[in-house]
Short mmCIF file of C-alpha atoms and ligand atoms in Angstrom, two decimals:
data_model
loop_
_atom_site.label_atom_id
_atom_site.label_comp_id
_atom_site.label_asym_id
_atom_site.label_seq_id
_atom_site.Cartn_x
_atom_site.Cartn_y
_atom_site.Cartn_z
CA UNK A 129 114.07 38.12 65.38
CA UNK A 130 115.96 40.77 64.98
CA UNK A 131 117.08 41.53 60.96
CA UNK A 132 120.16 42.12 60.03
CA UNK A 133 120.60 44.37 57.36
CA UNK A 134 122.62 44.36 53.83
CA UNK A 135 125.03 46.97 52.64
CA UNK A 136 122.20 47.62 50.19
CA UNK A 137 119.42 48.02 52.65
CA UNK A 138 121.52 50.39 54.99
CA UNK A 139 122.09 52.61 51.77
CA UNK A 140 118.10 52.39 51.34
CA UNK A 141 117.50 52.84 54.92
CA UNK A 142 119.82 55.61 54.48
CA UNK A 143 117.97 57.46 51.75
CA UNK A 144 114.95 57.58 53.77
CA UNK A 145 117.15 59.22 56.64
CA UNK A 146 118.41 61.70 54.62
CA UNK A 147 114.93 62.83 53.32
CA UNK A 148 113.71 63.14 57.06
CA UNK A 149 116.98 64.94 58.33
CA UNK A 150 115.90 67.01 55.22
CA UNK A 151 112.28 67.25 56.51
CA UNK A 152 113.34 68.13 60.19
CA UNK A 153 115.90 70.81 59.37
CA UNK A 154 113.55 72.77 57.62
CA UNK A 155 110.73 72.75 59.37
CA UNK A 156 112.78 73.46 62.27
CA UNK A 157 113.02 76.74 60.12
CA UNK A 158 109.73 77.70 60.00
CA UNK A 159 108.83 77.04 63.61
CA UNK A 160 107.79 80.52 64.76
CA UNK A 161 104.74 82.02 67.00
CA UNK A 162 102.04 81.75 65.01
CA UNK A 163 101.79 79.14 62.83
CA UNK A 164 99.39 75.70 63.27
CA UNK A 165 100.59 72.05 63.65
CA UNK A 166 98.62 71.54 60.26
CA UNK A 167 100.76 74.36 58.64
CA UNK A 168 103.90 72.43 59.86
CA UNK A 169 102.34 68.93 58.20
CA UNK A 170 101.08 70.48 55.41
CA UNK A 171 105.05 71.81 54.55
CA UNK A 172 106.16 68.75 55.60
CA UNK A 173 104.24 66.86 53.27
CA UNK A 174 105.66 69.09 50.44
CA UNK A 175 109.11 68.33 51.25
CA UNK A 176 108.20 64.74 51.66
CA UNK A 177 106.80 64.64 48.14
CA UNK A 178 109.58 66.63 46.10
CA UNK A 179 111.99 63.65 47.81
CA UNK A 180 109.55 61.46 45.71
CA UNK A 181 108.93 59.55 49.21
CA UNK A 182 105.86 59.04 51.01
CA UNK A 183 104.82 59.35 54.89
CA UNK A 184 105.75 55.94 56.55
CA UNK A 185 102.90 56.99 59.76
CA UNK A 186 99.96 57.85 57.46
CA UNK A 187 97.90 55.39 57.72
CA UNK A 188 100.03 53.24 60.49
CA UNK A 189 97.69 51.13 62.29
CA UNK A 190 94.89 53.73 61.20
CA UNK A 191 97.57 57.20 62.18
CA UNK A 192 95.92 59.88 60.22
CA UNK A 193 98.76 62.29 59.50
CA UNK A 194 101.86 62.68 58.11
CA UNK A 195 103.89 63.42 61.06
CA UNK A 196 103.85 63.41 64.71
CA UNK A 197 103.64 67.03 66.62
CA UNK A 198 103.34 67.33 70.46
CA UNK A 199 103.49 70.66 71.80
CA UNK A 200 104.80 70.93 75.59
CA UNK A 201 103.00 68.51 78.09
CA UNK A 202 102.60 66.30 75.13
CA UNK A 203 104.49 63.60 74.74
CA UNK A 204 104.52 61.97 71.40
CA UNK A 205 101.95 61.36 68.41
CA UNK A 206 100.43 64.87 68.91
CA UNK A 207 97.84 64.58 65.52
CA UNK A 208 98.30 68.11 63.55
CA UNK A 209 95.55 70.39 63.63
CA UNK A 210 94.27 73.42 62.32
CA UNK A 211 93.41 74.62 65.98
CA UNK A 212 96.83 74.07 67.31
CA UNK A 213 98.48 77.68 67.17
CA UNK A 214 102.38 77.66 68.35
CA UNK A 215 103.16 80.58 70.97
CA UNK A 216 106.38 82.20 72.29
CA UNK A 217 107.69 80.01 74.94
CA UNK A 218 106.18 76.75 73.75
CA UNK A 219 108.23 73.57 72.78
CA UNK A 220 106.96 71.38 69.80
CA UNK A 221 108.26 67.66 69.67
CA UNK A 222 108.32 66.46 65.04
CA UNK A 223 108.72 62.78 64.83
CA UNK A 224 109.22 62.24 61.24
CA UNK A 225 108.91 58.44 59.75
CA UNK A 226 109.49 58.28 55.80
CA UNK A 227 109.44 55.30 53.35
CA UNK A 228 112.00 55.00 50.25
CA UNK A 229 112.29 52.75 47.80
CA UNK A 230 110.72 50.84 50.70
CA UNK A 231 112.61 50.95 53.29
CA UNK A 232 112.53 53.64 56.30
CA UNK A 233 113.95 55.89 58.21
CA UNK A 234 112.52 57.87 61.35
CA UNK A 235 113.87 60.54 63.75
CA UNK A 236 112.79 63.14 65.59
CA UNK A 237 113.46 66.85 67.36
CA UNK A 238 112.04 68.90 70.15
CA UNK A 239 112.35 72.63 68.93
CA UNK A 240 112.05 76.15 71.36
CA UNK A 241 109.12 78.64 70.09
CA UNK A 242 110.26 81.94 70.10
CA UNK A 243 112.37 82.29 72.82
CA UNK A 244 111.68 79.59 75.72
CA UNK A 245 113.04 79.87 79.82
CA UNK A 246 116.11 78.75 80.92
CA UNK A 247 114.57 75.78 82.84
CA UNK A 248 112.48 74.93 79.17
CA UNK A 249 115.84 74.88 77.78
CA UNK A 250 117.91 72.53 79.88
CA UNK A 251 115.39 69.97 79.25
CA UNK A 252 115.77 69.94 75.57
CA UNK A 253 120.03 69.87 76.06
CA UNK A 254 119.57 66.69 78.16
CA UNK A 255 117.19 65.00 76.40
CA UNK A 256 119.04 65.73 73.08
CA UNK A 257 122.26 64.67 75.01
CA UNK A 258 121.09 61.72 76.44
CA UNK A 259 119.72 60.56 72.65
CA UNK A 260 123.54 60.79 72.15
CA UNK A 261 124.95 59.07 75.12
CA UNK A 262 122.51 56.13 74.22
CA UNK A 263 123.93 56.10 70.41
CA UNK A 264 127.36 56.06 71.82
CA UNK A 265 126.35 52.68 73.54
CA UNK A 266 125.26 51.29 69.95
CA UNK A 267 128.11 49.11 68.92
CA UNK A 268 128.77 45.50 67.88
CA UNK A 269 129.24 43.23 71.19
CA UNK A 270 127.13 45.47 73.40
CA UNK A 271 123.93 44.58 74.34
CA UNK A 272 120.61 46.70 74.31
CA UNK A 273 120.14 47.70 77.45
CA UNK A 274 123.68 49.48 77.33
CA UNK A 275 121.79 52.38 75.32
CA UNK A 276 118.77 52.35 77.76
CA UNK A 277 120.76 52.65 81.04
CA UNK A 278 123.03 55.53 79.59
CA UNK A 279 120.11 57.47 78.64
CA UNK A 280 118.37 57.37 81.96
CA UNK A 281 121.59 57.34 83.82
CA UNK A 282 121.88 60.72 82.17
CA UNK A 283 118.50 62.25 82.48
CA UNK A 284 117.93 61.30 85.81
CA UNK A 285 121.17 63.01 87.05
CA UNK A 286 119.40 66.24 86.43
CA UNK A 287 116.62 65.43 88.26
CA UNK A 288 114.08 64.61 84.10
CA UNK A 289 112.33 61.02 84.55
CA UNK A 290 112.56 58.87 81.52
CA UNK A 291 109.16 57.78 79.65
CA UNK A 292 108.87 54.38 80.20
CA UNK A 293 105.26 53.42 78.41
CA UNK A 294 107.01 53.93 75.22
CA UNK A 295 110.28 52.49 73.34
CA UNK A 296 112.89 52.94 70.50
CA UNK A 297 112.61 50.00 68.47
CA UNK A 298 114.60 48.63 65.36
CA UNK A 299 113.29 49.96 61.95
CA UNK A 300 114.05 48.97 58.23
CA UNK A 301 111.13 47.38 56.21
CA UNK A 302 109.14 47.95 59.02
CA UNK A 303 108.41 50.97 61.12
CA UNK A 304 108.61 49.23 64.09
CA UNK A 305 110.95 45.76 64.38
CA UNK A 306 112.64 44.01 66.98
CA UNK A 307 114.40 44.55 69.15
CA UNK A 308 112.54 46.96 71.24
CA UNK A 309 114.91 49.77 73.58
CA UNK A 310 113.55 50.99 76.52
CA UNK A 311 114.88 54.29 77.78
CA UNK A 312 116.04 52.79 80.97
CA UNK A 313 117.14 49.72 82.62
CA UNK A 314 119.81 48.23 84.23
CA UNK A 315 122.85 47.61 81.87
CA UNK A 316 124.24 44.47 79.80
CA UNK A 317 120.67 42.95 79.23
CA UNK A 318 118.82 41.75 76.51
CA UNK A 319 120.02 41.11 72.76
CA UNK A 320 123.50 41.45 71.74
CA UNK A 321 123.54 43.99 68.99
CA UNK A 322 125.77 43.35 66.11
CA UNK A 323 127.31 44.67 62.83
CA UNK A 324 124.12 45.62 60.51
CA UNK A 325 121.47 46.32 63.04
CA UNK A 326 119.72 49.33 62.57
CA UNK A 327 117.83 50.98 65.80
CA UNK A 328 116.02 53.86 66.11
CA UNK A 329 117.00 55.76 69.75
CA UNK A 330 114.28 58.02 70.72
CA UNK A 331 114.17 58.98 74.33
CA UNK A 332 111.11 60.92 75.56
CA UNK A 333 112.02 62.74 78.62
CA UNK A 334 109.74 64.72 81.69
CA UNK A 335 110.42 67.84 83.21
CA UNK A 336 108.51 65.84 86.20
CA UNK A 337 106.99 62.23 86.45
CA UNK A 338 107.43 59.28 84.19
CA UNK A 339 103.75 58.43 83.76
CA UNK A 340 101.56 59.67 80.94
CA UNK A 341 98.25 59.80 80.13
CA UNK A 342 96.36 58.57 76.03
CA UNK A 343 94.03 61.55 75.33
CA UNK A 344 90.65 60.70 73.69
CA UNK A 345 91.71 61.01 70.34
CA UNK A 346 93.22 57.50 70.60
CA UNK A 347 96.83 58.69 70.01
CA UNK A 348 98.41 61.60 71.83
CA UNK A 349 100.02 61.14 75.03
CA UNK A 350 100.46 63.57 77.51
CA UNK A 351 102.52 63.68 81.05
CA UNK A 352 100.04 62.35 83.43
CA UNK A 353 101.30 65.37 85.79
CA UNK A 354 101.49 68.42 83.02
CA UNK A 355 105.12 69.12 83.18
CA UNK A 356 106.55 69.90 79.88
CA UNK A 357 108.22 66.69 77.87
CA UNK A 358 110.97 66.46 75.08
CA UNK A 359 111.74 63.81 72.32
CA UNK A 360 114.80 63.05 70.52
CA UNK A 361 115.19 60.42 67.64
CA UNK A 362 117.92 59.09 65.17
CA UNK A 363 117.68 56.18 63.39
CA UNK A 364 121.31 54.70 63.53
CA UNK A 365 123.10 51.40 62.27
CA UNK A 366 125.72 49.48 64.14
CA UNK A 367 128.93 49.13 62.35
CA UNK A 368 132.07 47.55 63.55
CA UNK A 369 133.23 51.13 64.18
CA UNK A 370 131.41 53.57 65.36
CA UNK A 371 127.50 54.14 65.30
CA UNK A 372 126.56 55.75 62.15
CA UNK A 373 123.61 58.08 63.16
CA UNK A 374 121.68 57.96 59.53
CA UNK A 375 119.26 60.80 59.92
CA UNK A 376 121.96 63.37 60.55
CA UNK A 377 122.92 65.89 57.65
CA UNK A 378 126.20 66.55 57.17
N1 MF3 B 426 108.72 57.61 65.87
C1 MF3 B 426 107.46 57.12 66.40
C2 MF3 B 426 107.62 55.65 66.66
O1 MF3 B 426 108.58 55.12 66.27
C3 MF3 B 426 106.35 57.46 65.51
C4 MF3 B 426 105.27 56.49 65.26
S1 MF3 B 426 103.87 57.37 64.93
C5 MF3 B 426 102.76 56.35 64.20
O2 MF3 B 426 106.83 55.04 67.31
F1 MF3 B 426 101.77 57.02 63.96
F2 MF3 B 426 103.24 55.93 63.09
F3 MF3 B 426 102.51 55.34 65.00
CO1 CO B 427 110.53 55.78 66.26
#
């Protein structure tokens, strides 16, 4: 079943989103050549805290950090680590969930180290632009495989595969709710969306093959092939206008 939200629960739903655009945007400022994954969580679980929210991964069917960060051939849920030093010309993938006044939002950004190739670059600009062609697909009357087909439609017109072992999903209570949204498919299938739906869009895209790999550590996932991959995530709502993308500041 797929939950339709309140005018109430969008504004809490909002909240959330604003305190992980929050999140993102700075630590997007302290990305550098350097610095660990677990420096990056351990800021982010400042910024986290002064919002008077909590994590809304810790813990998440037995996650044990606060965030989500995948450096290059990693894919998503990359666990933070001490060991994990960021160089020039790396790529590093936050997926941020937070809970507020119980309700969540979750988004997330792929972000150059130091200065990264041309070739590194182009896949973060389509990934990031196909996360927006798919949001442009989330309005009231469409149906859910509107947003995956525009994504992959995109992405694979330059050549990127789409991820297709993991999904966007709707979120509000719940991290994860129905309906799920694949990151490709053939259009004007499954649920109808409608006014009050809240989705989060995340397409994970590879610089080469779609298939990935589960490392030992239970959680992160790699590109089975080791070509570089790139995440983008907003949670959004469906409105009878225009998608409002909740986890953008400004
Ligand atoms: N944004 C990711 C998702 O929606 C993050 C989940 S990480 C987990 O699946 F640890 F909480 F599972
Ligand atoms: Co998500």
């Amino acid at each position: 079943m797929i939950i339709i939200k309140s005018d109430d629960e969008i504004n809490k739903i909002d909240r959330a989103s604003k305190i992980v655009a929050e999140t993102l945007i700075r630590l997007g400022e302290v990305i550098a050549p350097g610095i660990t994954t677990k420096d990056i969580e351990l800021k982010a679980e400042a910024i986290i805290k002064s919002n008077k929210a909590a994590s809304a991964f810790k813990g998440y069917r037995g996650y044990p950090a606060s965030l989500c960060i995948s450096v290059n051939n990693e894919v998503i849920h990359g666990i933070p680590s001490r060991k994990k030093v960021l160089k020039d010309g790396d790529i590093v993938s936050l997926d941020v969930g937070v809970v507020f006044d119980g309700y969540i939002g979750d988004a997330a950004w792929t972000y150059p180290v130091g200065k990264v190739s041309k070739e590194t670059q182009k896949l973060l600009s389509v990934t990031k632009e196909s996360l927006y062609k798919g949001i442009e697909k989330a309005r009231a009357n469409n149906r859910v495989s509107d947003i995956s087909h525009s994504i992959q439609v995109h992405v694979e017109g330059y050549g990127y595969s789409v991820v297709r072992a993991f999904v966007g999903h709707g979120v509000g209570r719940s991290l994860h709710e129905e309906p799920q949204i694949p990151n490709y498919g053939l259009p004007n299938k499954g649920p109808r969306l409608k006014k009050g739906m809240v989705l989060a869009i995340e397409p994970m895209v590879n610089a080469g093959g779609f298939e990935v790999a589960v490392l030992k550590d239970g959680w992160t996932a790699v590109t089975a092939d080791g070509s570089l991959s790139a995440h983008f995530e907003h949670t959004v709502v469906v409105t009878d206008d225009e998608p409002g993308i909740l986890t953008q500041l400004n």
